[in-house]
Structure formats: C-alpha cells, structure tokens
Tab-separated table of C-alpha atoms in Angstrom:
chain	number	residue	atom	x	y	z
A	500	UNK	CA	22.910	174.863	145.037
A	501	UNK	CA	26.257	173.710	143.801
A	502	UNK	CA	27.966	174.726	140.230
A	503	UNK	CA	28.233	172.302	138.071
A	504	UNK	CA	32.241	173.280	138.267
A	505	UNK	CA	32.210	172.547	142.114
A	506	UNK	CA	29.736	169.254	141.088
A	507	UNK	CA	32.794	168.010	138.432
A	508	UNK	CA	35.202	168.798	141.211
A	509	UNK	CA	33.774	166.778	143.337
A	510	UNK	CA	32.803	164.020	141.700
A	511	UNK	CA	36.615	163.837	140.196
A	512	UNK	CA	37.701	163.994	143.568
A	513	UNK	CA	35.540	160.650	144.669
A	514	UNK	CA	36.869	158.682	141.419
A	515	UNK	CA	40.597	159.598	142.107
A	516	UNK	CA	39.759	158.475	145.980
A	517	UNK	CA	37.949	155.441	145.014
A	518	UNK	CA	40.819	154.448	142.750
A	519	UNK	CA	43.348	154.840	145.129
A	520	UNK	CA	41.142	152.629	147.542
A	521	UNK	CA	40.586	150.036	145.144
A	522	UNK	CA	44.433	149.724	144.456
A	523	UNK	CA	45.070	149.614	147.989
A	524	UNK	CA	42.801	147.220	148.823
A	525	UNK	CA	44.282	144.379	145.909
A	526	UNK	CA	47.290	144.439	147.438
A	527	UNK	CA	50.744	144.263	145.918
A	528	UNK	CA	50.744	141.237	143.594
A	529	UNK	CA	53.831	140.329	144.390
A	530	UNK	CA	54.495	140.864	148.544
A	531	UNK	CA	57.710	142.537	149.892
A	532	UNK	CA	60.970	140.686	150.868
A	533	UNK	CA	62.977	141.508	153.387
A	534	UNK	CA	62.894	144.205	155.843
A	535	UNK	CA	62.824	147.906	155.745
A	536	UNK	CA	65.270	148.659	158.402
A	537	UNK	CA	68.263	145.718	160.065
A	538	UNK	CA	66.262	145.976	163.562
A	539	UNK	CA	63.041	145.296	161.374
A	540	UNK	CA	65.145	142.054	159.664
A	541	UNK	CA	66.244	140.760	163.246
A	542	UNK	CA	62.592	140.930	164.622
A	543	UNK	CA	61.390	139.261	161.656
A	544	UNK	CA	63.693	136.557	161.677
A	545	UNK	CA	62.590	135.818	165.589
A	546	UNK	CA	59.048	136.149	165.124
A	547	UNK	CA	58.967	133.845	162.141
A	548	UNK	CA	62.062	131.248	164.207
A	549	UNK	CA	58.459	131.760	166.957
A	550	UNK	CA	56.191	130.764	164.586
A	551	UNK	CA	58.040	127.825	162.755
A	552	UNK	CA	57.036	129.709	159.257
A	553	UNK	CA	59.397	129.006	156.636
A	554	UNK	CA	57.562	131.316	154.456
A	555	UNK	CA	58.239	134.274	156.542
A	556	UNK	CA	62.103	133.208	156.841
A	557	UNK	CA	62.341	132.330	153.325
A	558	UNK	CA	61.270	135.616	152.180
A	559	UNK	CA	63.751	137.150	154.667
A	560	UNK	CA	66.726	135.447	152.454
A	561	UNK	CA	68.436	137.270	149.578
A	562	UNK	CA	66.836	138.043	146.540
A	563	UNK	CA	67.967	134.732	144.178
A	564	UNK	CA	69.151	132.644	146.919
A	565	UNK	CA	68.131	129.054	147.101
A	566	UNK	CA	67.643	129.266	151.356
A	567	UNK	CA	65.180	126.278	151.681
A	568	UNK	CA	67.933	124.114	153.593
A	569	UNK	CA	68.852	126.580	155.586
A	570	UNK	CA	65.279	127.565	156.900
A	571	UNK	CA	64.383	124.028	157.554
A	572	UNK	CA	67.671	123.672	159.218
A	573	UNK	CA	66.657	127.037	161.904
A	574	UNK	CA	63.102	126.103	162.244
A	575	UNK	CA	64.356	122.815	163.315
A	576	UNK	CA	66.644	123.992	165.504
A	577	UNK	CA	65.199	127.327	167.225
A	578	UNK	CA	61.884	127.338	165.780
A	579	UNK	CA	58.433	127.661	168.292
A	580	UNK	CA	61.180	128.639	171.187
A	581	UNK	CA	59.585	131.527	172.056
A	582	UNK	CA	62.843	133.928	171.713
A	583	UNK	CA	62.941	137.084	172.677
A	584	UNK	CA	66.144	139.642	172.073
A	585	UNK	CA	67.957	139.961	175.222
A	586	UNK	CA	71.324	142.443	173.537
A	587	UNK	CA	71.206	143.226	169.867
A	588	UNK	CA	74.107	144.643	168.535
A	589	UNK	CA	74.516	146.265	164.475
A	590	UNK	CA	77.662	146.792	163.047
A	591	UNK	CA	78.330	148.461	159.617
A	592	UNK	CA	82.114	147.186	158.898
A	593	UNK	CA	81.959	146.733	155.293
A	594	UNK	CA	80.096	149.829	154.312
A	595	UNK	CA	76.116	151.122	154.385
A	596	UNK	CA	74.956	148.231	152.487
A	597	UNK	CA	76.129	145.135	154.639
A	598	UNK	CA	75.772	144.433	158.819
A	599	UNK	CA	76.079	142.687	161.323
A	600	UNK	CA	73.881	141.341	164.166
A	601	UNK	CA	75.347	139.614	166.832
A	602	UNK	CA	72.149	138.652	169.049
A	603	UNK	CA	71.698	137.285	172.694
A	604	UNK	CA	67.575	135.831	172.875
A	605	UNK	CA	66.283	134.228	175.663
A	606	UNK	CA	64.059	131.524	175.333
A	607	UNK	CA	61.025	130.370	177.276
A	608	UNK	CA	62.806	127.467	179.008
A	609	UNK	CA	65.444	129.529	180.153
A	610	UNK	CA	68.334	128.970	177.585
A	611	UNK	CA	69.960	131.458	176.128
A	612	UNK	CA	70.941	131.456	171.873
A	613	UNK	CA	73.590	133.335	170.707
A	614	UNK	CA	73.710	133.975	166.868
A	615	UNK	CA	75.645	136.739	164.657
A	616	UNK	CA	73.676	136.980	161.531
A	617	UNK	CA	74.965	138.610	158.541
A	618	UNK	CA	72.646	141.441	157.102
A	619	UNK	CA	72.718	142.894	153.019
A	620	UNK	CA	70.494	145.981	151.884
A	621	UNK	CA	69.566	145.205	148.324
A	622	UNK	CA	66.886	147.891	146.598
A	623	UNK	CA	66.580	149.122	149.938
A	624	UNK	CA	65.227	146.094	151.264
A	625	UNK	CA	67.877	144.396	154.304
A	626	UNK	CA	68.057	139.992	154.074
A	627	UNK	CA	69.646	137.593	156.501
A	628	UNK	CA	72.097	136.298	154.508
A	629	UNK	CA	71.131	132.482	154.268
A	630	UNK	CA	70.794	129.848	151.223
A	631	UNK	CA	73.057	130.073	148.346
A	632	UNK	CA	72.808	132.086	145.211
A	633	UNK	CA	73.255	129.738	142.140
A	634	UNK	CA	76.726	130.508	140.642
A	635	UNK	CA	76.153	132.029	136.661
A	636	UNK	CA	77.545	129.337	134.287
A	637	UNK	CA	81.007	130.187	133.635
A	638	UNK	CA	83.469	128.429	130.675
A	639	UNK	CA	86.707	127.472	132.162
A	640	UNK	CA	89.749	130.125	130.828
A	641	UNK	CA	92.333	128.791	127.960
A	642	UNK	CA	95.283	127.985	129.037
A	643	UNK	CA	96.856	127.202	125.290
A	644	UNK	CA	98.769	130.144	123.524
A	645	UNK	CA	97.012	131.878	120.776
C-alpha cells in the first residue's frame, strides 16, 4: 500500500504532466517565422517556391516587411517547379547576423535557377530578405538659422 506522501507525489506528478500536455497540444497562438538555422531558411524557401504557398514564403520575410509583391512575384515565377538544391553556398560578410546564399536548383524539366538570396537573423530567427519595411514617418530637417 502506498503513503499518502508517495500518493500526493504522484498525483502532482500527473497534473504537472497533464499540463504540460495540454499546453503542447494548443499550440503556439501565434506560429514561428522564419527559420532556425540559414540552411533551414533556404529549404523553406524551396519547399514553399514547390508548393506555390505564399503563406509559407510570406512568413519567411522579415519581421515588419510588407513582402506580398514579392511572393506573388516568386511563386509566379519559380513556384510548383519542383527545385531541388544542386550547390548551396553561405557566406557571413557582414557579421553573424546577416548571409548570403548563392543557390544553384535544378528543376524537374531540366533548367537550372540560379538565385543569391540575402539572409538576416532577427531574435534568433533567419528571413529571406524580401518585401519592404515601411519607412517610420520622419519631419524633413530645418534648414533656416535659429
């Protein structure tokens, strides 16, 4: 027979696990952006060209940046080509927190894309850098003397 200590225990033990499971199973309420790693951005940014999703490619765009045109514009382009990475090279030039990607992909019919993609780690999180961040409202300088 158990003691009521070891029966407390126990039964804490199931609530903490159950809680953790029932957080877990909600979700995130609001889903990640980006990509944990630059390889993980580049293989993102195929598989969504792949599956025409603009969601997918949207949410691969900087936090902030207005990249609607832009992923229209790709998915037109390259999108449901059935690219694959052929060379994939990443270059850090301008520090840890900004790449490059300069990538060969073959697609199904043959053809081959080339494409140099510019990469930026923000909150630890790497984006394609596509769309355009609205510009903060600035008042134009004085030029008169005080």
């Amino acid at each position: 027979m158990r003691s009521r200590a070891t029966r407390r225990l126990a039964l804490a033990a199931a609530a903490a696990l159950l809680s953790v499971l029932a957080t877990a199973c909600t979700g995130d309420p609001a889903p990640k952006t980006g990509a944990g790693s630059e390889r993980a951005a580049v293989d993102t940014y195929l598989t969504a060209l792949n599956a025409q999703d603009a969601k997918a490619l949207s949410a691969l765009a900087p936090p902030g940046n207005d990249a609607k045109a832009e992923v229209d514009e790709r998915i037109g382009r390259l999108g449901g080509r059935e690219l694959t990475i052929g060379q994939l090279d990443l270059k850090h030039e301008f520090g840890p927190d900004v790449a490059s990607a300069h990538l060969t992909a073959q697609a199904q019919d043959g053809t081959t894309h080339n494409e140099i993609l510019g990469l930026t780690r923000t909150d630890g999180r790497w984006y394609i850098t596509m769309g355009q961040h609205p510009a903060p409202h600035k008042t134009p300088a004085e030029t008169k003397r005080p």
